[in-house]
PDB file of C-alpha atoms in Angstrom:
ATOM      1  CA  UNK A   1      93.141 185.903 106.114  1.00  0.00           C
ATOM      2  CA  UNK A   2      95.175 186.674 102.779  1.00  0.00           C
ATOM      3  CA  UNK A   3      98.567 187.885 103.993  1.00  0.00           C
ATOM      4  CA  UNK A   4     100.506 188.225 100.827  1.00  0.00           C
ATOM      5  CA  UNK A   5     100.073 190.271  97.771  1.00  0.00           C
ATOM      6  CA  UNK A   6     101.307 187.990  94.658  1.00  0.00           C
ATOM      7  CA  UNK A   7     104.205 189.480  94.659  1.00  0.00           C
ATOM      8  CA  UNK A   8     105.658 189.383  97.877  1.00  0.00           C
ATOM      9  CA  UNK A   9     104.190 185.747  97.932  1.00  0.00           C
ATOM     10  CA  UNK A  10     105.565 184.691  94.516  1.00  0.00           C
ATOM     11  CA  UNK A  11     109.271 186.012  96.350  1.00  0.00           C
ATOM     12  CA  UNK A  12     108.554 183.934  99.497  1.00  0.00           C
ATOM     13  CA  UNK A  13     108.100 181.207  97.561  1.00  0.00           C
ATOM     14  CA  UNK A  14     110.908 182.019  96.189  1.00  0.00           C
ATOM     15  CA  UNK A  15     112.946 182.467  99.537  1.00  0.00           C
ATOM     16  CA  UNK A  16     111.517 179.032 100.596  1.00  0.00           C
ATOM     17  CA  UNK A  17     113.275 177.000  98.004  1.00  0.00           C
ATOM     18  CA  UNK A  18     116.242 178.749  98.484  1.00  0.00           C
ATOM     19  CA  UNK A  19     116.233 177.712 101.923  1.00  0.00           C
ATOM     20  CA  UNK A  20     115.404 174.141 101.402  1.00  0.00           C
ATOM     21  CA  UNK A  21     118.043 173.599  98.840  1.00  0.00           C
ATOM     22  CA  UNK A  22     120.551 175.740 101.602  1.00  0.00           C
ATOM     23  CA  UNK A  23     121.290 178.904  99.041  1.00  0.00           C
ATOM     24  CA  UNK A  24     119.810 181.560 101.005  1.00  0.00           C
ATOM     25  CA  UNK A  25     122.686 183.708 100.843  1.00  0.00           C
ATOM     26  CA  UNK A  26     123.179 183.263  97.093  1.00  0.00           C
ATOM     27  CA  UNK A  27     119.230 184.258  96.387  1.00  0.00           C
ATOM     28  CA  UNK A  28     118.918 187.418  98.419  1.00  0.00           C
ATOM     29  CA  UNK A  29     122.581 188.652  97.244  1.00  0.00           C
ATOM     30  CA  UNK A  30     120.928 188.525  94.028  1.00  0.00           C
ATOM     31  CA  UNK A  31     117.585 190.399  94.811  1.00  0.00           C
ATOM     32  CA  UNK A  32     118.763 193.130  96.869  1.00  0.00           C
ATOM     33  CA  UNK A  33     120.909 194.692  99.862  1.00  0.00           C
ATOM     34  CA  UNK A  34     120.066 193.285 103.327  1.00  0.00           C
ATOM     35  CA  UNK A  35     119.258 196.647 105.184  1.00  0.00           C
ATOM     36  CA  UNK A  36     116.930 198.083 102.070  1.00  0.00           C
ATOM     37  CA  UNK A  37     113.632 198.991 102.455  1.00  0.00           C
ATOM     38  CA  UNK A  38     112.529 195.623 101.187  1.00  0.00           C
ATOM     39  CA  UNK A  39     113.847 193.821 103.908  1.00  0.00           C
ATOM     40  CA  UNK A  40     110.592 193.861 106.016  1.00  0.00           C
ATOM     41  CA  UNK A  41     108.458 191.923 103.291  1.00  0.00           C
ATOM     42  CA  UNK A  42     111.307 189.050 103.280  1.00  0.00           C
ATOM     43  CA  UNK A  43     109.782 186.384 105.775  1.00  0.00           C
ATOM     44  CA  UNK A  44     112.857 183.923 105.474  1.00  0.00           C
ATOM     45  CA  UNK A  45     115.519 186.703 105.180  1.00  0.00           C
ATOM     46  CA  UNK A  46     117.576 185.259 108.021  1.00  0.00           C
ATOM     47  CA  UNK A  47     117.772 181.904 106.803  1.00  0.00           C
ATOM     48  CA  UNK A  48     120.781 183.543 104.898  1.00  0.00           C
ATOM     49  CA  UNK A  49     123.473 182.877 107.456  1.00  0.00           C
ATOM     50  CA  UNK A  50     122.076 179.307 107.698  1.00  0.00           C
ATOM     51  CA  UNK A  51     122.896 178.771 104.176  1.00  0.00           C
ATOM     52  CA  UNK A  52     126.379 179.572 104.795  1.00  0.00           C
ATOM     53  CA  UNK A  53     126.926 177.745 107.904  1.00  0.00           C
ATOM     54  CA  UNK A  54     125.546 174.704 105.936  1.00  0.00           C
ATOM     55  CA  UNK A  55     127.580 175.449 103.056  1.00  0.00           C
ATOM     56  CA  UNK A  56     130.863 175.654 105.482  1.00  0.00           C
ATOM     57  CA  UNK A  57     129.918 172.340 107.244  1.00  0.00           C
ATOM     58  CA  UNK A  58     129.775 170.249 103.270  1.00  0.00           C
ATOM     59  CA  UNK A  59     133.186 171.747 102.657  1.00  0.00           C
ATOM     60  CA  UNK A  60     135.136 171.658 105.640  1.00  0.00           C
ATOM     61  CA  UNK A  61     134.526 167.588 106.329  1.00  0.00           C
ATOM     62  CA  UNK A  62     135.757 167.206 102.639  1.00  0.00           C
ATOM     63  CA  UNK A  63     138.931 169.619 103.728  1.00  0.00           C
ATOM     64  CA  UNK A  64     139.800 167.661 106.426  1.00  0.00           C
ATOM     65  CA  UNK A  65     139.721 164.234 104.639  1.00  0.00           C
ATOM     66  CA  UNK A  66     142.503 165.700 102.132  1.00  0.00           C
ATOM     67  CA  UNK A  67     144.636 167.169 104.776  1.00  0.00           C
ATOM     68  CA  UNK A  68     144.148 163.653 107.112  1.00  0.00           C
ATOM     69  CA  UNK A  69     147.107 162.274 105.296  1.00  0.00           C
ATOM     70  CA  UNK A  70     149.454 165.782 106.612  1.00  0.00           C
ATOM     71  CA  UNK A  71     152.393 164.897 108.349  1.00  0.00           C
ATOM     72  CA  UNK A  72     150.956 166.243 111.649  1.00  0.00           C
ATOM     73  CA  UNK A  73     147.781 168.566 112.933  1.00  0.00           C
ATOM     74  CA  UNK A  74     149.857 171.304 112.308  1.00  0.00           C
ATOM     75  CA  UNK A  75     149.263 170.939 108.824  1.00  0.00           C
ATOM     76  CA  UNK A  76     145.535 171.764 109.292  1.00  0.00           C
ATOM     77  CA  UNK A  77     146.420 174.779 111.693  1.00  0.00           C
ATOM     78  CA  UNK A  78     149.052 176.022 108.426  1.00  0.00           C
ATOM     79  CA  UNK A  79     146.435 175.395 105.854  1.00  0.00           C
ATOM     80  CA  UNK A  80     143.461 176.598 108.275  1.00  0.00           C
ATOM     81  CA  UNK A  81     145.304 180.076 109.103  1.00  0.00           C
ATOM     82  CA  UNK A  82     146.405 180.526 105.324  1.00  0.00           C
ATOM     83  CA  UNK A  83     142.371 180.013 104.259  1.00  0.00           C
ATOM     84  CA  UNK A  84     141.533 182.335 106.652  1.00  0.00           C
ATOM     85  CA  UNK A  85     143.958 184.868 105.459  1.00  0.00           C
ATOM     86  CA  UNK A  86     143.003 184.704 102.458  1.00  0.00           C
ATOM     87  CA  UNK A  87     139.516 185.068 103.069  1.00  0.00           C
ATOM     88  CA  UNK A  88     139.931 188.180 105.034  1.00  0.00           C
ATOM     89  CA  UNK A  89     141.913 189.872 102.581  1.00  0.00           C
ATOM     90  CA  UNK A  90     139.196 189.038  99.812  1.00  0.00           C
ATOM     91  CA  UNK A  91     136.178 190.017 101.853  1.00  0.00           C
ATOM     92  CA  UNK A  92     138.212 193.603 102.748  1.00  0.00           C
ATOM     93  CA  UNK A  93     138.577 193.788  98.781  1.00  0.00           C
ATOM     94  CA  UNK A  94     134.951 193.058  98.071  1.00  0.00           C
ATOM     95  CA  UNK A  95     133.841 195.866 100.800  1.00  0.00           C
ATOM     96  CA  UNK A  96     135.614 198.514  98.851  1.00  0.00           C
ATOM     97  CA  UNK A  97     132.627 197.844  96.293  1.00  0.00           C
ATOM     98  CA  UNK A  98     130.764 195.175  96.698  1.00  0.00           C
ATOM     99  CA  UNK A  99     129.782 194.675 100.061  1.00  0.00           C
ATOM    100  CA  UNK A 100     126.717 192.735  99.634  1.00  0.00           C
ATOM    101  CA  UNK A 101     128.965 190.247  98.171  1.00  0.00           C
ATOM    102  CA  UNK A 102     131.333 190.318 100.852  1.00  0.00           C
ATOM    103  CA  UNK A 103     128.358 190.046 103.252  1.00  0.00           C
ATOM    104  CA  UNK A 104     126.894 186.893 101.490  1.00  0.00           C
ATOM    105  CA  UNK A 105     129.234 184.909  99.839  1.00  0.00           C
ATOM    106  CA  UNK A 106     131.283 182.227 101.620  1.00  0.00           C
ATOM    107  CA  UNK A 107     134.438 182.767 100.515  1.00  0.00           C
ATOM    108  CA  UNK A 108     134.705 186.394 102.571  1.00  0.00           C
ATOM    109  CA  UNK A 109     133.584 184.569 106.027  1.00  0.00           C
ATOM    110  CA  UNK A 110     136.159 181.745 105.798  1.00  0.00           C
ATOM    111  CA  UNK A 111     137.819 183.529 108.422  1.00  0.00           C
ATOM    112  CA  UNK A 112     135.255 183.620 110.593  1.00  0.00           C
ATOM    113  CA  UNK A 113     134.582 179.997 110.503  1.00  0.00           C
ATOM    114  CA  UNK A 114     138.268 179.497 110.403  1.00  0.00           C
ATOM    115  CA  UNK A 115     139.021 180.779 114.488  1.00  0.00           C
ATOM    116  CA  UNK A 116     136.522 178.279 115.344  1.00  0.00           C
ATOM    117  CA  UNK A 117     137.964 175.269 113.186  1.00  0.00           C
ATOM    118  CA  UNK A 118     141.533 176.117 114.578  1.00  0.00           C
ATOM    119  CA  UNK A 119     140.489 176.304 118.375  1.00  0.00           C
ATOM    120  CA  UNK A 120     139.579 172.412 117.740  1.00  0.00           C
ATOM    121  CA  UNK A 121     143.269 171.436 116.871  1.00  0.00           C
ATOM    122  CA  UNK A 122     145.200 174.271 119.257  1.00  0.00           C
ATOM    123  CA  UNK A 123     145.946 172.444 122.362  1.00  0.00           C
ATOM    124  CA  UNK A 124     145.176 174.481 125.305  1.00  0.00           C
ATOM    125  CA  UNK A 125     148.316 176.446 126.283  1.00  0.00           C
ATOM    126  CA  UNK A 126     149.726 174.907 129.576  1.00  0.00           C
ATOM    127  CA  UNK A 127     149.945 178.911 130.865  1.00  0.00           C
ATOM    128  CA  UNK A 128     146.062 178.769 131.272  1.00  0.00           C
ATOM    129  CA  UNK A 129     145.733 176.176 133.553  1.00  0.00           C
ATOM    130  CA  UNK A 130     148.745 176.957 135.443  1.00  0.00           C
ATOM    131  CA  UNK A 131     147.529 180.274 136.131  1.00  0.00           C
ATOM    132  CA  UNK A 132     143.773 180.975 136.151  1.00  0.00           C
ATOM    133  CA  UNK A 133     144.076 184.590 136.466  1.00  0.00           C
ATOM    134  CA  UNK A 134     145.556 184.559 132.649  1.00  0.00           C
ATOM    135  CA  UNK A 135     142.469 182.596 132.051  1.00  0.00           C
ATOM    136  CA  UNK A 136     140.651 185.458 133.360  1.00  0.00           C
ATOM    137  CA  UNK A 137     142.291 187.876 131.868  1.00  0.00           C
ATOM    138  CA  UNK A 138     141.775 186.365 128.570  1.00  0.00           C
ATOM    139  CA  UNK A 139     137.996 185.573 129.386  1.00  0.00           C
ATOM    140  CA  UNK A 140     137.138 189.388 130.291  1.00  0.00           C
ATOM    141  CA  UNK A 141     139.062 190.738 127.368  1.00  0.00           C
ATOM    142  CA  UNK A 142     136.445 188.198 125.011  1.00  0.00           C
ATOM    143  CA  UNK A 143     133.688 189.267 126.733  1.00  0.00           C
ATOM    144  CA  UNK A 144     134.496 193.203 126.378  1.00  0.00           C
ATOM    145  CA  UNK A 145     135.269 192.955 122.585  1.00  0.00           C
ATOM    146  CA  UNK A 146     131.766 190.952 121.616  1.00  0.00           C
ATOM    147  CA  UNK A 147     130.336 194.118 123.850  1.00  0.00           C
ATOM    148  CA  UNK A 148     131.384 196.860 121.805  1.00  0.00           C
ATOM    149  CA  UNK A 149     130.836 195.088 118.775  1.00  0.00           C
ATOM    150  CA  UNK A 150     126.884 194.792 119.558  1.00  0.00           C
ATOM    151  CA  UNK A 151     127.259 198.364 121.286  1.00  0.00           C
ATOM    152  CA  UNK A 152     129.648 200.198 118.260  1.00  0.00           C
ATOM    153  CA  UNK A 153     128.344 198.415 115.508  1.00  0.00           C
ATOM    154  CA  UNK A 154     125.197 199.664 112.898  1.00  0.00           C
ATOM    155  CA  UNK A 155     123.788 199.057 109.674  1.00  0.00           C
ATOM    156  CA  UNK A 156     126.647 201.558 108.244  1.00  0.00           C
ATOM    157  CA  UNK A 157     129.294 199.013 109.675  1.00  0.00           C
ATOM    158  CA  UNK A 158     131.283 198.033 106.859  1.00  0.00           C
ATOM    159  CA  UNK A 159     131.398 194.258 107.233  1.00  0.00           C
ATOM    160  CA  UNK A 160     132.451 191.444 107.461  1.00  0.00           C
ATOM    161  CA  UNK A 161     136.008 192.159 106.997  1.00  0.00           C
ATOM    162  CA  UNK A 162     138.082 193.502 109.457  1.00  0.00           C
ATOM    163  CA  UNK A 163     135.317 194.763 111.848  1.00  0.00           C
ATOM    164  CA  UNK A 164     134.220 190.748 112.193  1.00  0.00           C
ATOM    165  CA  UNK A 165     137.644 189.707 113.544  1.00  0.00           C
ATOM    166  CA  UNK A 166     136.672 191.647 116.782  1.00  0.00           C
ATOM    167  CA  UNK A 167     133.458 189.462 117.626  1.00  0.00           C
ATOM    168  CA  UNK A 168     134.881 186.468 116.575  1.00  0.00           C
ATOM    169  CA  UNK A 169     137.899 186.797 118.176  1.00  0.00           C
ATOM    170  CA  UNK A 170     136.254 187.896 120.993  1.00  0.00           C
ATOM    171  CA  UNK A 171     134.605 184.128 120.675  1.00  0.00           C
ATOM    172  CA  UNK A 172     137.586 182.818 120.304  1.00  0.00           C
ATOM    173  CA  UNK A 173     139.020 183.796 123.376  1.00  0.00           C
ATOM    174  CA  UNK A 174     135.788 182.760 125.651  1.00  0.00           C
ATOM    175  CA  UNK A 175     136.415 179.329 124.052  1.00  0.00           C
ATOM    176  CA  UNK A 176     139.977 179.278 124.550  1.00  0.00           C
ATOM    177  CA  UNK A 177     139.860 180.639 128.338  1.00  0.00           C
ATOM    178  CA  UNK A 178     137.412 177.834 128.825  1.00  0.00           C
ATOM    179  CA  UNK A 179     134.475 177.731 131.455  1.00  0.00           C
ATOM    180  CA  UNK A 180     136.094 177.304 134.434  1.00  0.00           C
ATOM    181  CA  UNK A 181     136.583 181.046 134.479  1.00  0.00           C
ATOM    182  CA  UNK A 182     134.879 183.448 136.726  1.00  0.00           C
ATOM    183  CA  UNK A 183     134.114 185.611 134.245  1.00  0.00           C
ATOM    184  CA  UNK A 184     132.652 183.146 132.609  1.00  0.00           C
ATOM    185  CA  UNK A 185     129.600 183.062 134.966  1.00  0.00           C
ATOM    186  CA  UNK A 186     128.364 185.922 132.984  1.00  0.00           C
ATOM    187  CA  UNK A 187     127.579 183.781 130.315  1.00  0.00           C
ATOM    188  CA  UNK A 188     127.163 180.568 131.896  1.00  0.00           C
ATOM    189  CA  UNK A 189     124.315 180.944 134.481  1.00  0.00           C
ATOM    190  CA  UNK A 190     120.781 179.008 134.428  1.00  0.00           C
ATOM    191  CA  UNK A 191     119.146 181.987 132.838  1.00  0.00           C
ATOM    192  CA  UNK A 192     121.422 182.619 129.850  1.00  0.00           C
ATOM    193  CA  UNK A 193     122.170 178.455 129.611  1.00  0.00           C
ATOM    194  CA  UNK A 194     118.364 178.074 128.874  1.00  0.00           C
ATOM    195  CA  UNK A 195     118.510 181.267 126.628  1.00  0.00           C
ATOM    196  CA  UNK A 196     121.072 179.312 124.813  1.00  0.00           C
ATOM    197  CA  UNK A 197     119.358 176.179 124.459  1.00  0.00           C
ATOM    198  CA  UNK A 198     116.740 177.083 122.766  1.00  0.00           C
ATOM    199  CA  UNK A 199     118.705 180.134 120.574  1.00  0.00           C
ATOM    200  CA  UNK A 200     118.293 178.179 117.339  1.00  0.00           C
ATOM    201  CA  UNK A 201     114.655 177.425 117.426  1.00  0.00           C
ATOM    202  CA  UNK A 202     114.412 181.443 118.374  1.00  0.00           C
ATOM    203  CA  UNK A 203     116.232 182.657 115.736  1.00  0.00           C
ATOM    204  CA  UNK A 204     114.403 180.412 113.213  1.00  0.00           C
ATOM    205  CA  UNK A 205     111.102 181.501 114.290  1.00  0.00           C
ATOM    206  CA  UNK A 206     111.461 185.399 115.278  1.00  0.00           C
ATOM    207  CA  UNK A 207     112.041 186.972 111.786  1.00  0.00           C
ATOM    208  CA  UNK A 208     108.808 185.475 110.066  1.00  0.00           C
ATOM    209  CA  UNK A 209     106.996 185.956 113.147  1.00  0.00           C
ATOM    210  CA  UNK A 210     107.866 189.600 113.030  1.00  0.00           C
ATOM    211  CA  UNK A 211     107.607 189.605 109.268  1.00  0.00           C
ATOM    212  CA  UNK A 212     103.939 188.490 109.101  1.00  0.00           C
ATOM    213  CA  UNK A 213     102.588 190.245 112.371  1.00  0.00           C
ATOM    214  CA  UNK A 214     103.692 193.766 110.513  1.00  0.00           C
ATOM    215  CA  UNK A 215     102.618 192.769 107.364  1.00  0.00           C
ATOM    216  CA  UNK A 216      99.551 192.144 108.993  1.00  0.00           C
ATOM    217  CA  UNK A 217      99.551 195.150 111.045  1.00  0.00           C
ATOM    218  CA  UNK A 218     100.597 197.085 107.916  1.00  0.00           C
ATOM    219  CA  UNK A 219     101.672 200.078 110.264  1.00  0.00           C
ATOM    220  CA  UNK A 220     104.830 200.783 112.485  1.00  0.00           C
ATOM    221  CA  UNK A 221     105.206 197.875 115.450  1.00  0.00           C
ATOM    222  CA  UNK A 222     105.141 199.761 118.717  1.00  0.00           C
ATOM    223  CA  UNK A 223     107.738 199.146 121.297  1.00  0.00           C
ATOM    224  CA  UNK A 224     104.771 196.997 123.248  1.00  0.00           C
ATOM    225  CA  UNK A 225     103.923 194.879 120.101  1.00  0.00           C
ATOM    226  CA  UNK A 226     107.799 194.589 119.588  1.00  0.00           C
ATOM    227  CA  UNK A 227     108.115 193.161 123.295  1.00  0.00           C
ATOM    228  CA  UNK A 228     105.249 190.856 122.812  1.00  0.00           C
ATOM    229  CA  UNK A 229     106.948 189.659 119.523  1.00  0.00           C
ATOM    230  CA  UNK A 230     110.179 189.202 121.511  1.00  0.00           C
ATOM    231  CA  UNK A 231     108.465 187.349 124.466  1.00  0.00           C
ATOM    232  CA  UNK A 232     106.380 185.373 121.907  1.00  0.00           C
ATOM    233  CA  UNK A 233     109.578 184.395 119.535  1.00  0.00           C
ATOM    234  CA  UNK A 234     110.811 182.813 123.096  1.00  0.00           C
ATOM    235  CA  UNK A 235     107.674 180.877 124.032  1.00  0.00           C
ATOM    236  CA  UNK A 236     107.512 179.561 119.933  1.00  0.00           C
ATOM    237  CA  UNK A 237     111.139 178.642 120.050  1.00  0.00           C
ATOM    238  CA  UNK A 238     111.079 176.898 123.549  1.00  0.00           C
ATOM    239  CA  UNK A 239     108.178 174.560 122.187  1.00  0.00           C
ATOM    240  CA  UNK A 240     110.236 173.911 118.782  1.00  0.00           C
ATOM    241  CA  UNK A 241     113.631 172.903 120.848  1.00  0.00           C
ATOM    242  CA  UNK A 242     110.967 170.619 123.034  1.00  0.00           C
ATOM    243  CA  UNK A 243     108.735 169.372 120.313  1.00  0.00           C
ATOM    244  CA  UNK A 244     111.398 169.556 116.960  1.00  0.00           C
ATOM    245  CA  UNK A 245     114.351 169.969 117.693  1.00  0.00           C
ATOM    246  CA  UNK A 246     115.398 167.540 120.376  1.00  0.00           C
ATOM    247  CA  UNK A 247     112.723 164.434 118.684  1.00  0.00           C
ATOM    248  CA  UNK A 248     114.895 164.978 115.804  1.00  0.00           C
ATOM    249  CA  UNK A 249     118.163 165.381 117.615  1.00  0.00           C
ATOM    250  CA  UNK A 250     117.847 162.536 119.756  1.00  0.00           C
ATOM    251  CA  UNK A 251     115.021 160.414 117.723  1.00  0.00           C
ATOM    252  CA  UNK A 252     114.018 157.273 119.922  1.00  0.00           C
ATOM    253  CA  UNK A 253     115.083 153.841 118.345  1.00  0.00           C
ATOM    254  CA  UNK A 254     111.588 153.316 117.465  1.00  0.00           C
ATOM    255  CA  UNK A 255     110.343 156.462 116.199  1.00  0.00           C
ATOM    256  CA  UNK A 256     113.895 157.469 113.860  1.00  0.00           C
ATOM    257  CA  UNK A 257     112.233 155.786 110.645  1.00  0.00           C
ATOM    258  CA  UNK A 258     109.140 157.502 111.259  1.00  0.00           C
ATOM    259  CA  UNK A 259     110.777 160.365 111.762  1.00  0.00           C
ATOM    260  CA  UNK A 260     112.566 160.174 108.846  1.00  0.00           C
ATOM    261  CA  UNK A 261     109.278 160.001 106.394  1.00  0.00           C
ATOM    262  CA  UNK A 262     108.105 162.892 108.236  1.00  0.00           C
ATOM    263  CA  UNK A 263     110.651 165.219 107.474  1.00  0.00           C
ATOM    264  CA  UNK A 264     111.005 163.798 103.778  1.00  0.00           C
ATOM    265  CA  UNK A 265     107.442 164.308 103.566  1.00  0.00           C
ATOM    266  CA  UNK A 266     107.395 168.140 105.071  1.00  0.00           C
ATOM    267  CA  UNK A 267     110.063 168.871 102.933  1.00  0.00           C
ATOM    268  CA  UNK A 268     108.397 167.477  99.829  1.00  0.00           C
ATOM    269  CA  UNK A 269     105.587 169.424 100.737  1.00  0.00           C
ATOM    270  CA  UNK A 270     107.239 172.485 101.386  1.00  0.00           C
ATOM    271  CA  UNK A 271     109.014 172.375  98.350  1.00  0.00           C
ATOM    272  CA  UNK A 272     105.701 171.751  95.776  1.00  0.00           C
ATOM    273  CA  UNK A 273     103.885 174.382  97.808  1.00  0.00           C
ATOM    274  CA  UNK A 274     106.926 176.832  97.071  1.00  0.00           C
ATOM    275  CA  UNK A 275     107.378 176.020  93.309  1.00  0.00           C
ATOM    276  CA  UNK A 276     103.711 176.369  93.204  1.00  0.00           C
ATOM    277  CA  UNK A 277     103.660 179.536  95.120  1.00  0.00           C
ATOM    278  CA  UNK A 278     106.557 181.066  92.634  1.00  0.00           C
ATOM    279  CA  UNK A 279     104.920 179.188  88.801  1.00  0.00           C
ATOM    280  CA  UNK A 280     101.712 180.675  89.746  1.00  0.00           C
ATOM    281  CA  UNK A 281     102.780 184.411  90.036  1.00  0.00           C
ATOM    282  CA  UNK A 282     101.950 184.087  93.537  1.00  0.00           C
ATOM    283  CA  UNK A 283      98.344 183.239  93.261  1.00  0.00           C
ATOM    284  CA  UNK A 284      96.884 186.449  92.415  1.00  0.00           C
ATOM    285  CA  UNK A 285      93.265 184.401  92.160  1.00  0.00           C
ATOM    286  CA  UNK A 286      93.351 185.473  95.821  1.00  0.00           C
ATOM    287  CA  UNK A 287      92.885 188.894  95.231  1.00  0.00           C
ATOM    288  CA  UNK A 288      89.811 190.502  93.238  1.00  0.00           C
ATOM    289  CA  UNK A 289      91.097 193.484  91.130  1.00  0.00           C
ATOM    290  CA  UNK A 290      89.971 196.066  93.773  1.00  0.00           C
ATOM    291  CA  UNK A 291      92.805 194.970  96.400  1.00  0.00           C
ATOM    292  CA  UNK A 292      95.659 193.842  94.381  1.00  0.00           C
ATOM    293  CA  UNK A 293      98.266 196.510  94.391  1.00  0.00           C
ATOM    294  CA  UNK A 294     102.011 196.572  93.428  1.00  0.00           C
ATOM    295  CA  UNK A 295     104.316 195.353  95.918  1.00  0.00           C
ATOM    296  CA  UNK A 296     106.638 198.478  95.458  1.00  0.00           C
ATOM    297  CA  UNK A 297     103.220 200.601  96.403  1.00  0.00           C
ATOM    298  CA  UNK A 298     103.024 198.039  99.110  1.00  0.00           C
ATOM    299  CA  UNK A 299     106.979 198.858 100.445  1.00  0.00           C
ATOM    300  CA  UNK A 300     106.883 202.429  99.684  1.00  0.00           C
ATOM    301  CA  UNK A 301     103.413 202.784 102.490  1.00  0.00           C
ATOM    302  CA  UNK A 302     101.767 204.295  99.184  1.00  0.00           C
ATOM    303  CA  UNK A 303      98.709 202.411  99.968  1.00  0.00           C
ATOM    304  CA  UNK A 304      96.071 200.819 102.191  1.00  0.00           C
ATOM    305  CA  UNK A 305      95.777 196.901 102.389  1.00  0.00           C
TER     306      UNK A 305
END
């Protein structure tokens, strides 16, 4: 089955080696806004927040090996909480007119990263131990702030900014609390445990699965397809964690070299089959005159595949 007019194949090759070379967020800054009408043709879209995450994890390492000479870890809390400042204040300046930038770019989701990073060096106040029902407290208070933010929160959102702190500090106090909460049963059962094993090989699967299906489909998804997508994204990433991820997590002693080729050699392979997917105009030879169309006529519904 040919899935992809040139175009929209030409961008996914694009989109690949973006993701390969961890500059996601950089590419589709540059190509368009996240919510457009585009976004449905953009199979790796999500691999955007990846990009950053792997971006944050080159530079903080580095940060830490210049502040390991500090006269104490309160150096890195100073240093982390002035970053973070500073980060927030720049990504509420790019919002005013450049969201997309504030939304991509590293610098305006320091912040974010940065009530993680200073969790890891804030002892645990002696308060929370002392008395659990502060623990509690603190726990419930998390939980209800990540709610509204998934309840409140739309594609008109301006963010990150401001509106992020609420989320993340909402994190941030889960963490902090700790698991020995009762609250924290909400979170913490079998169910949502398993749910949370497996999130990453879910999240890296469900876009392009939903992506491709509706390309496919080339109409509106029905609630029923979007449930089978949902359930189907779950089955896909429980066999990835299984099958992938935890091979290459926890590679046996005899199997890491071979492992090791493998991945070189799917990456090699993914990025030729990219460049060649993006040098060759997306392989219009695919198409006979008679069913190549524009990919704007595509993304406006102007036509029939």
């Amino acid at each position: 089955v040919t899935l992809f007019q040139p175009e929209h194949l030409l961008r996914f090759g694009q989109e690949l080696l973006a993701a390969l070379f961890s500059v996601s967020n950089i590419y589709f800054w540059k190509v368009s806004g996240y919510f457009d009408i585009d976004a449905g043709y953009k199979a790796l879209l999500h691999t955007w927040s990846l990009a950053i995450e792997e971006q944050f994890y080159l530079l903080w390492p580095a940060a830490l090996l210049l502040l390991w000479r500090g006269p104490s870890k309160h150096t890195v809390l100073v240093v982390i909480a002035i970053a973070s400042v500073l980060s927030l204040i720049l990504a509420e300046f790019w919002i005013q007119d450049q969201q997309e930038t504030a939304f991509y770019w590293l610098p305006a989701r320091i912040f974010e990263f940065g009530i993680g990073a200073a969790l890891v060096w804030w002892r645990r106040p002696k308060p929370l131990t002392t008395y659990p029902i502060i623990a509690e407290g603190l726990y419930g208070i998390g939980l209800l702030m990540i709610a509204w933010a998934i309840l409140q929160y739309d594609y008109v959102t301006a963010f990150p900014g401001v509106n992020a702190l609420l989320p993340c500090l909402g994190a941030g106090l889960l963490i902090l609390a700790g698991h020995q909460a009762r609250c924290a049963r909400v979170i913490s059962n079998r169910p949502m445990v398993a749910i949370g094993l497996i999130s990453y090989s879910v999240y890296l699967v469900h876009w392009p699965l939903i992506v491709f299906y509706s390309y496919w489909r080339f109409v509106a998804v029905t609630g029923l397809e979007m449930a089978a997508l949902v359930v189907a994204s779950i089955v896909l990433g429980a066999l990835m964690w299984r099958y992938v991820e935890q091979p290459f997590r926890r590679p046996a002693k005899r199997s890491g070299t071979a492992l090791v080729w493998l991945v070189a050699s799917l990456v090699s392979v993914s990025v030729i089959a990219a460049a060649a997917m993006w040098v060759g105009e997306g392989w219009p030879w695919r198409f006979d005159s008679g069913h190549r169309f524009s990919a704007k006529a595509i993304e406006e519904g102007m036509v029939d595949r």
